[in-house]
Coordinates of C-alpha atoms in Angstrom, one line a residue:
X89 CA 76.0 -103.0 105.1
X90 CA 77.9 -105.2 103.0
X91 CA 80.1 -108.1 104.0
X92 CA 83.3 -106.6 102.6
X93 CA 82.6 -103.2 104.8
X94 CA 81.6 -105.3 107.6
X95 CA 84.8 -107.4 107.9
X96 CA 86.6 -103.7 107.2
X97 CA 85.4 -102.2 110.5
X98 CA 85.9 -105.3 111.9
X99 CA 89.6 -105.2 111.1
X100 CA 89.5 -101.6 112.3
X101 CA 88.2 -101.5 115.3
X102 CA 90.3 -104.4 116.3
X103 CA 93.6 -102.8 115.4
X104 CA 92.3 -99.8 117.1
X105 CA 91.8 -101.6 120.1
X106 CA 95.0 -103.7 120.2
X107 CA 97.1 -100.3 119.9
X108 CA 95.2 -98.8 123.2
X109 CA 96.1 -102.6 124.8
X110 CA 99.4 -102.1 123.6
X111 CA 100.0 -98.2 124.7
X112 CA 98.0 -98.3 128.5
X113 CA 100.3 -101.9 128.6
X114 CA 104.2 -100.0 127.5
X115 CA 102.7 -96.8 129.3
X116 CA 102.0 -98.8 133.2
X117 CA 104.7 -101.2 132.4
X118 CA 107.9 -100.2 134.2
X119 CA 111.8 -101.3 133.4
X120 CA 114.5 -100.2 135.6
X121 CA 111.7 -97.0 137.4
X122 CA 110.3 -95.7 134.2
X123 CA 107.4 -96.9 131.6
X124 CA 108.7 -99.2 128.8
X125 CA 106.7 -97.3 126.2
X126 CA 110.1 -94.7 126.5
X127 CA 112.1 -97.6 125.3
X128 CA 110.1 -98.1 121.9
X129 CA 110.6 -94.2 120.4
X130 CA 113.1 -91.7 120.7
X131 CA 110.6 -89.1 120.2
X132 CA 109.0 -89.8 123.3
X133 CA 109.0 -87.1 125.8
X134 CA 109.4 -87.5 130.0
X135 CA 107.2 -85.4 132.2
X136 CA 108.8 -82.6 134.1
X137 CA 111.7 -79.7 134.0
X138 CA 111.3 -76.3 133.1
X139 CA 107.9 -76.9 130.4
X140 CA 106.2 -78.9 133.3
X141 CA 107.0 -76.4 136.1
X142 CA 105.7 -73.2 134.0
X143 CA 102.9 -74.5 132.6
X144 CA 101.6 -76.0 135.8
X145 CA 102.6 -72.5 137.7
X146 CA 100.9 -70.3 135.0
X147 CA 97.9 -68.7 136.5
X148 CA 95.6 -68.7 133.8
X149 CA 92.8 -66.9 136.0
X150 CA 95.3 -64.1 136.9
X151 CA 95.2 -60.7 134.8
X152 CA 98.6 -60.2 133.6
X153 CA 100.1 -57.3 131.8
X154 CA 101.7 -59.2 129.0
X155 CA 102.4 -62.9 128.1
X156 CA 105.7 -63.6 126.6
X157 CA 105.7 -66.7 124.2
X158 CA 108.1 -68.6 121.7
X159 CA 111.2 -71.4 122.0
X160 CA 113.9 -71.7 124.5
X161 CA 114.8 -67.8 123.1
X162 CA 111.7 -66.4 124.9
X163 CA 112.0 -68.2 128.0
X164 CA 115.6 -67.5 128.3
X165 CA 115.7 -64.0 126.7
X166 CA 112.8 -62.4 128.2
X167 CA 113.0 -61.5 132.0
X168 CA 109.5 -60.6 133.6
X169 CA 111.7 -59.6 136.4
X170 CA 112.5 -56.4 135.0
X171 CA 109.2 -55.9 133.8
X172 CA 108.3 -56.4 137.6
X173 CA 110.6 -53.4 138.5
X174 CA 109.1 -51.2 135.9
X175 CA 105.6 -51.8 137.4
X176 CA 104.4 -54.4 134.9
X177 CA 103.0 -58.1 136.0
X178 CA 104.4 -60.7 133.1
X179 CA 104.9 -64.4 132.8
X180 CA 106.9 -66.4 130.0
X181 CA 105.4 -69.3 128.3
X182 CA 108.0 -70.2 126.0
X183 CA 109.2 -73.9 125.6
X184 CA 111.9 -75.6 124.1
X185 CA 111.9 -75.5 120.0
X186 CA 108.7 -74.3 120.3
X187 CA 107.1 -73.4 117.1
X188 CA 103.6 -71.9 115.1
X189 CA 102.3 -74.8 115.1
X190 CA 102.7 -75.3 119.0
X191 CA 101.8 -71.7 119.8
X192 CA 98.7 -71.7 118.2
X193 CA 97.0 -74.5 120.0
X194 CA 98.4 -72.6 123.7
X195 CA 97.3 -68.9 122.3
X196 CA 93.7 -70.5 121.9
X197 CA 93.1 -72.4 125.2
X198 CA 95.2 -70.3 127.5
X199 CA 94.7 -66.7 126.4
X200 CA 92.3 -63.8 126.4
X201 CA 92.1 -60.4 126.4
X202 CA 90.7 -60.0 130.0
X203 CA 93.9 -62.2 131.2
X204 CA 96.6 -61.6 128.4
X205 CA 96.0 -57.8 127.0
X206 CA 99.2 -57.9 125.2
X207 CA 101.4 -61.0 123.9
X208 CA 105.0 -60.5 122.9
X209 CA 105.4 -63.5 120.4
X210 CA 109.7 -64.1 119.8
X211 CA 110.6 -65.3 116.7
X212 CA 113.9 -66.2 115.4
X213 CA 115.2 -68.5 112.2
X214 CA 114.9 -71.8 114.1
X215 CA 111.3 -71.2 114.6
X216 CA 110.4 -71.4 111.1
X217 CA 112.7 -73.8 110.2
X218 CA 111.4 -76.4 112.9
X219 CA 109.0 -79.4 111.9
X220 CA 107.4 -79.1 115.8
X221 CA 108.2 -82.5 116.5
X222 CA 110.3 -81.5 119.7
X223 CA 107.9 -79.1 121.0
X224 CA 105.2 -81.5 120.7
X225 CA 107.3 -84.5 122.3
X226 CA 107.8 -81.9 125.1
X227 CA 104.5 -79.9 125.8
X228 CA 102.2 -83.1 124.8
X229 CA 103.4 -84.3 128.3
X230 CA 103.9 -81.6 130.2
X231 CA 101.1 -78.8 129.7
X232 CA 97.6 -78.7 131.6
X233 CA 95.5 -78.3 129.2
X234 CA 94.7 -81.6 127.2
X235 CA 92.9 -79.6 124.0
X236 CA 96.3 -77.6 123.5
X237 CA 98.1 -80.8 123.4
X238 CA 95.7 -82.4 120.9
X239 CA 96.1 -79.1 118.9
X240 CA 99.5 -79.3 118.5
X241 CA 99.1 -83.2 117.6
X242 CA 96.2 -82.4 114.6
X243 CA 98.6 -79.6 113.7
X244 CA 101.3 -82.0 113.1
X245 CA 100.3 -84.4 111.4
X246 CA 102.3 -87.6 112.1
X247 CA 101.5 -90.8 113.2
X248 CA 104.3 -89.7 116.1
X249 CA 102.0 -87.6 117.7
X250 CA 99.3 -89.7 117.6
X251 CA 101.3 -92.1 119.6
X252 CA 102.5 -88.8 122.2
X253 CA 98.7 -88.0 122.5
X254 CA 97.9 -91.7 123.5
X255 CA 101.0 -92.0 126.2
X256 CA 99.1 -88.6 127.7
X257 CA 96.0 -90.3 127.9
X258 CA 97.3 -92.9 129.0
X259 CA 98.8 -91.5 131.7
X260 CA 96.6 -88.9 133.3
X261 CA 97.6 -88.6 136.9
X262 CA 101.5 -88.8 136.0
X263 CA 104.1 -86.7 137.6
X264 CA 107.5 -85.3 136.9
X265 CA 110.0 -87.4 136.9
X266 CA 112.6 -84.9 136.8
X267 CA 112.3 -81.3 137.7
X268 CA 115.2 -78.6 136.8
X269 CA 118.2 -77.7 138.9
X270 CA 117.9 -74.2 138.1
X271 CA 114.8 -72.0 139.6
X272 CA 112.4 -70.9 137.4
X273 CA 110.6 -67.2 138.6
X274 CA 107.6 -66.6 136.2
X275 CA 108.4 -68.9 133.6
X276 CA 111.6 -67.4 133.1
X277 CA 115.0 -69.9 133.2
X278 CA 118.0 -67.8 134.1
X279 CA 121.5 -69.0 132.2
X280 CA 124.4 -67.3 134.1
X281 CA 126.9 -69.1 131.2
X282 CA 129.0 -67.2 128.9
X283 CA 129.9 -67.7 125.4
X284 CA 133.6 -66.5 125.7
X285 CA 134.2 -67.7 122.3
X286 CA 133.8 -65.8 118.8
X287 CA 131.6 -67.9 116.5
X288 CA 132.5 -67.9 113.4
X289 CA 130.9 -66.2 110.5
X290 CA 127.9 -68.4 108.6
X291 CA 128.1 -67.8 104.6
X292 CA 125.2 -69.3 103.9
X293 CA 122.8 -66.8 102.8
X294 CA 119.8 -68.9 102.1
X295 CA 117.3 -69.8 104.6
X296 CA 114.3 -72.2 103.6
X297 CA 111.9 -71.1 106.3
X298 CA 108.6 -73.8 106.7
X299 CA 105.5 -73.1 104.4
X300 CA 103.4 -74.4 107.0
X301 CA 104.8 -72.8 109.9
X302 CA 104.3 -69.4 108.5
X303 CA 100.8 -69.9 107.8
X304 CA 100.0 -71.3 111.4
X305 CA 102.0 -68.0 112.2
X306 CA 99.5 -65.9 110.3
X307 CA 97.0 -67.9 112.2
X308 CA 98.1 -67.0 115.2
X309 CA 98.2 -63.6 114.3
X310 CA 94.4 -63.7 113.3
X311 CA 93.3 -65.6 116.7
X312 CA 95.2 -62.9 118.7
X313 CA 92.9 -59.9 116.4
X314 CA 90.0 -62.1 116.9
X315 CA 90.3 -62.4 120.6
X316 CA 91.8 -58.9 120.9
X317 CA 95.0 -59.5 122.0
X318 CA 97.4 -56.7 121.5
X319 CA 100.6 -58.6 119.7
X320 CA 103.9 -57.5 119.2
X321 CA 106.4 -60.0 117.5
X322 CA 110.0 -59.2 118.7
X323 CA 113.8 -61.1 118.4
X324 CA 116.0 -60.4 120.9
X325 CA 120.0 -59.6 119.7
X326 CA 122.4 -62.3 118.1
X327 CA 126.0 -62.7 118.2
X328 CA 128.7 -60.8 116.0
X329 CA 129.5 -63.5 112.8
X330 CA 125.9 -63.9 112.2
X331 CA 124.7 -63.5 108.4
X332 CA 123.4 -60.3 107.7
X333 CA 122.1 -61.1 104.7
X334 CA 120.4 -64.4 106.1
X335 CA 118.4 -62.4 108.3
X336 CA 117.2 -59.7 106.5
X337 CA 115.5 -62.8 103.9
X338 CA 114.3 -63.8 107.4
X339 CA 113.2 -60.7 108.5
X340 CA 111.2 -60.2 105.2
X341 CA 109.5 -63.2 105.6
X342 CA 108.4 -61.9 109.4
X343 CA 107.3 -58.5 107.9
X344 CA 105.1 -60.0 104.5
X345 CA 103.3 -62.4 106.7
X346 CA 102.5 -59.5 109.0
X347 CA 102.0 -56.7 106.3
X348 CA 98.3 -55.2 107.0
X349 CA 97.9 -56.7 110.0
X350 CA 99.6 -53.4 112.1
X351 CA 101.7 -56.0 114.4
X352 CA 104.7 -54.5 114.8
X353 CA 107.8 -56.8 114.3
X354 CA 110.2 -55.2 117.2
X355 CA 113.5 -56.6 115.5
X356 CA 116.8 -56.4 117.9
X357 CA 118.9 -58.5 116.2
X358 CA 121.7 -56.6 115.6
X359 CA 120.6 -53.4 118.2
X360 CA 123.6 -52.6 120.0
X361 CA 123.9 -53.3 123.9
X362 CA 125.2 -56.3 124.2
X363 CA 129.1 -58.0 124.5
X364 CA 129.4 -60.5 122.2
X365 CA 131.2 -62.4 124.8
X366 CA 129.8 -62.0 128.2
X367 CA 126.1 -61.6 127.2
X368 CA 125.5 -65.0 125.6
X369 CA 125.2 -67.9 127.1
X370 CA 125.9 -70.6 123.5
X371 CA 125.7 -69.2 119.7
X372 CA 122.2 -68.2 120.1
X373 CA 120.6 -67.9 123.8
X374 CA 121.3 -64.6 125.9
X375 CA 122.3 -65.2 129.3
X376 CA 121.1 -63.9 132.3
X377 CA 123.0 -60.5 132.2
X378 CA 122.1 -60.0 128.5
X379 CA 118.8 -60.9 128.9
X380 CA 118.5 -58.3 131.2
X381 CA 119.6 -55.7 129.2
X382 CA 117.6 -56.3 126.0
X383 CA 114.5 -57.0 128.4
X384 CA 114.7 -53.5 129.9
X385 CA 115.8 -52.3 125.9
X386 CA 112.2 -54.2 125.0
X387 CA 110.0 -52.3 127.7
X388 CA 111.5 -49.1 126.5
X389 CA 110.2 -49.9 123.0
X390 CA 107.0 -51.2 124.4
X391 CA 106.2 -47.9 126.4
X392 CA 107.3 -45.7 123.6
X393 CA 105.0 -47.6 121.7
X394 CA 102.2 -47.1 123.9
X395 CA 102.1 -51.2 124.0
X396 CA 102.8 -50.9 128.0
X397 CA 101.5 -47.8 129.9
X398 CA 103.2 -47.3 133.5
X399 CA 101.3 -47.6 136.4
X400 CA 99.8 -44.6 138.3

């Protein structure tokens, strides 16, 4: 080996040392009750609320009848209650902003077929045209398994995640510092909120929807054949004022990454059902009233479908 490459894995091994110094120092380091590393990056993530609680609740020995996953819209759209009263065992893995790229990583360390026979993935526009950074900030600290979280860090690619992977390890036995007011059955998070208000229309027709997330979508789509997962993507209802246009150039991207693959895409947005007003709980999220109602709407489709068989 040569001097020059010598002195250069000199230099990197040092600098790769002095960042673990630096990150176990920031991460054990404490300023008024919490670790100084949340002080250098805004990006940084505190354990606990809804993401810790229903990851660390999920039974991943238990045979369920379906896994619901996706962003804050699956998690607050998506009662497994109702399931429960129509004879079918669910739980809800969604997460805040959570995207493709996050899902992938859980789909392939959490789920089977023996466990997880059918997944209902929901998909709306913010979920292809999210980077991941939030989700990653969030679940890196907050779900059990530590492959999933380096998943989601390889898938995206920033020095960021590096740094959210490294506060993880450097914390290994850390605990919520905060857990959510509101109870949490099944992964579900209940909103009793209404919207009240009319939004108002959005003219913009155009929607620029993530290369990248939509092939990690297709991915996830292939893991789910290869580990014979049923799937069925679905989108719960949206508001009155929202762009028709917009979402059938959404809808088509949904449909051409699935074309061939016989995954249905269950699409509800503009389904009748709901009251603008009383069954949403902000411009997007149902509340617990309408989530009810398109749940029990969904498990209709899903039966008809042959997706869900009822009990004997």
């Amino acid at each position: 080996m040569t001097v020059r490459w010598r002195n250069v894995l000199l230099f990197a091994s040092s600098a790769v040392g002095l960042y673990i110094i630096a990150m176990l120092a920031m991460s054990h380091i404490h300023v008024q009750g919490r670790p100084f590393v949340f002080r250098t990056g805004d990006y940084y993530n505190w354990p606990g609320g809804d993401s810790w609680t229903r990851y660390h609740e999920f039974d991943r020995g238990k045979r369920y009848d379906a896994i619901i996953i996706g962003s804050s819209h699956a998690y607050r759209g998506y009662d497994p209650e109702v399931f429960a009263q129509r004879g079918f065992q669910v739980y809800n893995l969604g997460s805040s902003a959570q995207t493709p790229l996050n899902t992938l990583p859980i789909i392939n360390q959490y789920l089977d077929s023996a466990h997880c026979p059918l997944l209902i993935f929901d998909v709306y526009e913010g979920t292809f045209t999210n980077t991941g950074l939030e989700s990653c900030a969030d679940l890196t600290q907050n779900i059990t398994s530590g492959k999933a979280a380096w998943g989601m860090v390889l898938n995206l690619r920033q020095i960021r995640g590096l740094n959210m992977i490294a506060l993880r390890w450097c914390t290994p036995h850390r605990e919520p510092y905060y857990t959510d007011p509101h109870p949490i059955r099944n992964g579900f998070l209940a909103n009793g909120d209404s919207a009240k208000i009319p939004i108002k229309p959005l003219m913009d027709t155009t929607i620029n929807m993530e290369e990248r997330q939509l092939e990690l979508f297709a991915d996830c789509v292939r893991l789910c054949k290869e580990r014979g997962i049923k799937l069925v993507v679905s989108q719960h209802q949206v508001r009155a004022g929202t762009n028709h246009k917009r979402h059938a150039a959404f809808a088509e991207g949904i449909n051409g990454t699935l074309a061939g693959t016989e995954v249905p895409f269950l699409d509800f947005a503009f389904v009748p059902g709901l009251n603008d007003l009383d069954h949403f709980a902000d411009n997007t999220h149902l509340n617990t009233a309408g989530a009810r109602i398109f749940t029990a709407q969904l498990v209709d489709s899903l039966e008809s479908l042959g997706y869900l068989r009822k009990p004997r």
